[in-house]
C-alpha positions as MATLAB code, in Angstrom:
seq = 'MLSRRTLPATPAAILLAAAVALSGCASQATTSAAPAAGPSAAPSSSPVLTITDPWVKTTKEGMTAAFGTLVNNGGTDVTVVSGASPLSPEIELHEVVDSGGKTVMRPKEGGFTVPAHGTHPLRPGGDHIMLMGVTEEVKPGAQITFTLTLEDGSTLGFTAVGKDFAGGEEDYQPGAHTGGDMGGDMGGGDKDAHSGKDDQ';
ca = [
      89.926  222.706  115.722;
      90.575  219.043  116.435;
      93.774  217.553  115.071;
      93.826  214.046  113.558;
      96.247  211.572  115.031;
      97.385  208.330  113.366;
      96.811  205.449  115.695;
      99.687  203.001  115.963;
      99.071  199.583  114.324;
      98.366  196.804  116.751;
     100.441  193.606  116.663;
      97.363  191.665  115.535;
      96.847  193.948  112.530;
     100.489  193.604  111.518;
     100.356  189.809  111.652;
      97.132  189.724  109.601;
      98.615  191.930  106.871;
     101.745  189.785  106.709;
      99.706  186.592  106.407;
      97.654  188.018  103.512;
     100.831  189.112  101.697;
     102.498  185.731  102.119;
      99.360  183.940  100.936;
      99.326  185.997   97.731;
     102.998  185.281   97.042;
     102.539  181.559   97.590;
      99.570  181.501   95.207;
     101.557  183.264   92.493;
     104.525  180.931   92.950;
     102.316  177.843   92.641;
     100.620  179.155   89.503;
     103.870  180.035   87.752;
     105.565  176.750   88.675;
     102.757  174.477   87.477;
     103.299  174.829   83.681;
     107.010  174.015   84.034;
     106.175  170.497   85.265;
     104.204  169.662   82.098;
     106.958  168.820   79.566;
     108.913  166.604   81.964;
     105.793  164.504   82.618;
     105.028  163.880   78.925;
     105.598  160.186   78.000;
     107.641  159.191   74.955;
     105.485  158.264   71.963;
     108.248  156.497   70.024;
     107.395  152.782   69.566;
     110.040  150.112   70.007;
     109.243  148.509   66.637;
     108.636  150.487   63.454;
     108.587  149.700   59.740;
     110.069  151.726   56.898;
     108.888  151.883   53.269;
     106.037  149.352   53.602;
     104.383  148.312   50.320;
     102.009  145.698   48.928;
     102.253  144.074   45.520;
      99.333  145.033   43.297;
      96.945  142.223   42.420;
      93.469  141.632   41.008;
      92.510  139.130   43.704;
      93.663  135.915   45.368;
      97.060  136.408   46.981;
      99.603  139.136   47.450;
     102.446  140.003   49.801;
     103.643  142.951   51.863;
     107.221  144.104   52.262;
     109.303  146.737   54.059;
     112.017  146.902   56.704;
     111.255  146.223   60.367;
     113.300  148.454   62.687;
     113.883  147.672   66.376;
     114.593  150.849   68.358;
     114.885  149.009   71.678;
     117.651  147.288   73.576;
     116.215  143.746   73.396;
     115.192  141.478   70.521;
     111.522  141.570   69.495;
     109.595  138.923   67.569;
     106.601  139.426   65.277;
     104.329  136.393   65.616;
     101.270  137.269   63.503;
      99.687  139.830   61.225;
      96.230  141.075   60.285;
      94.708  143.320   57.618;
      91.173  144.171   56.459;
      92.371  143.180   52.972;
      92.838  139.505   53.850;
      91.040  136.948   56.054;
      94.244  134.903   56.296;
      97.768  136.236   56.762;
     100.950  134.229   57.289;
     104.534  135.240   58.022;
     106.577  133.534   55.300;
     110.171  132.691   54.560;
     111.767  131.520   51.312;
     114.081  128.504   51.493;
     115.862  126.148   49.127;
     114.416  122.636   49.051;
     115.621  119.963   46.651;
     117.000  122.521   44.244;
     113.788  124.572   44.298;
     113.124  127.824   46.082;
     109.914  127.428   48.049;
     107.845  129.541   50.412;
     106.542  128.353   53.764;
     105.309  129.796   57.072;
     108.294  130.905   59.157;
     108.464  129.001   62.416;
     108.667  131.398   65.349;
     107.896  134.481   63.249;
     110.216  137.381   62.415;
     112.832  138.199   65.075;
     114.269  141.716   64.897;
     117.552  142.117   66.825;
     118.052  144.868   69.403;
     118.872  148.172   67.682;
     118.744  146.270   64.376;
     116.578  145.667   61.322;
     114.842  142.773   59.597;
     114.113  143.148   55.857;
     110.877  141.911   54.298;
     111.457  141.568   50.549;
     110.619  139.501   47.466;
     112.720  136.353   47.554;
     112.983  136.526   51.353;
     110.801  136.931   54.421;
     107.466  138.586   53.714;
     103.897  138.994   54.931;
     101.628  136.764   52.822;
      97.965  137.649   52.301;
      95.541  134.968   51.104;
      91.899  135.103   50.082;
      92.089  138.679   48.793;
      88.830  139.666   47.064;
      89.538  143.375   46.568;
      91.811  144.629   43.796;
      94.996  146.290   45.021;
      95.891  149.129   42.665;
      99.055  151.257   42.568;
      98.882  153.814   45.357;
      96.252  151.904   47.345;
      96.458  152.419   51.124;
      96.370  149.060   52.936;
      96.358  148.966   56.736;
      98.127  146.257   58.740;
      98.532  145.267   62.375;
     101.477  143.126   63.453;
     101.371  141.392   66.846;
     104.572  140.887   68.817;
     105.442  137.996   71.103;
     104.783  140.127   74.201;
     101.267  140.984   72.988;
     102.028  144.538   71.865;
     101.131  145.600   68.326;
     102.467  147.683   65.463;
      99.997  149.342   63.112;
     101.021  150.771   59.750;
      99.766  151.564   56.252;
     101.404  150.036   53.170;
     101.148  151.445   49.649;
     100.127  149.407   46.596;
     103.016  149.028   44.152;
     103.516  147.228   40.829;
     106.206  144.559   40.892;
     106.956  142.436   37.832;
     110.087  140.487   38.664;
     111.860  138.490   41.298;
     112.884  135.000   42.202;
     109.581  133.480   43.222;
     106.612  132.444   41.122;
     103.551  132.644   43.346;
     101.273  130.033   41.794;
      97.842  128.693   42.802;
      97.979  125.516   44.858;
      97.246  124.709   48.474;
      95.369  127.970   49.112;
      92.347  128.998   47.061;
      91.907  132.321   45.365;
      94.265  132.230   42.393;
      97.793  133.502   42.071;
      99.360  136.822   42.877;
      99.495  137.885   39.284;
     103.218  138.059   38.687;
     106.709  136.686   39.133;
     108.141  137.515   42.526;
     110.732  134.813   42.765;
     111.129  130.982   42.791;
     109.002  128.579   44.762;
     105.918  126.546   44.389;
     102.588  127.336   45.951;
     102.602  124.130   48.030;
     105.038  125.924   50.298;
     102.142  127.982   51.661;
     100.798  124.926   53.397;
     104.220  124.193   54.867;
     104.969  121.361   52.400;
     107.921  121.289   50.036;
     107.677  119.919   46.528;
     109.348  116.571   46.019;
];
């Protein structure tokens, strides 16, 4: 009866087995390490400029205004230079100033500058976003989209909510711009201020 003998492994066979084992370990290490790199590569989605509590004064047609608080989350000043909305073919960035004893509205030269890590309020009787030529009624709760353009070309998009407002320091009256008035007292000035002219 023949006995079976185990042949000794050759050096070549040993090297081949070691290479296969190392290859498998390297593959497993690469696969397990790949997911860990994902979170660190994810970019921040927080914009530099945001707006809190944006709202639009309700109106039948003609003119209205948008308000809120601009918030600068960055380390340098930012300036809003223009605005746009499907609700209005013409939007201006307005300020309210005293002129000859009257409070008047006019386009704000240079736009709205929001200081680094600071805020800039948009409110009745102060700076605001003015919408002219409105042909669609803005009812309470209406969702109105806006896009503000910054001096560096970047933009901020947001949605403002329609809100009734019956008092303030400005009386938005028809004048230089067509389309009627805003339908309510919002504070002092004359409509000529919309064209950049003060009443005499």
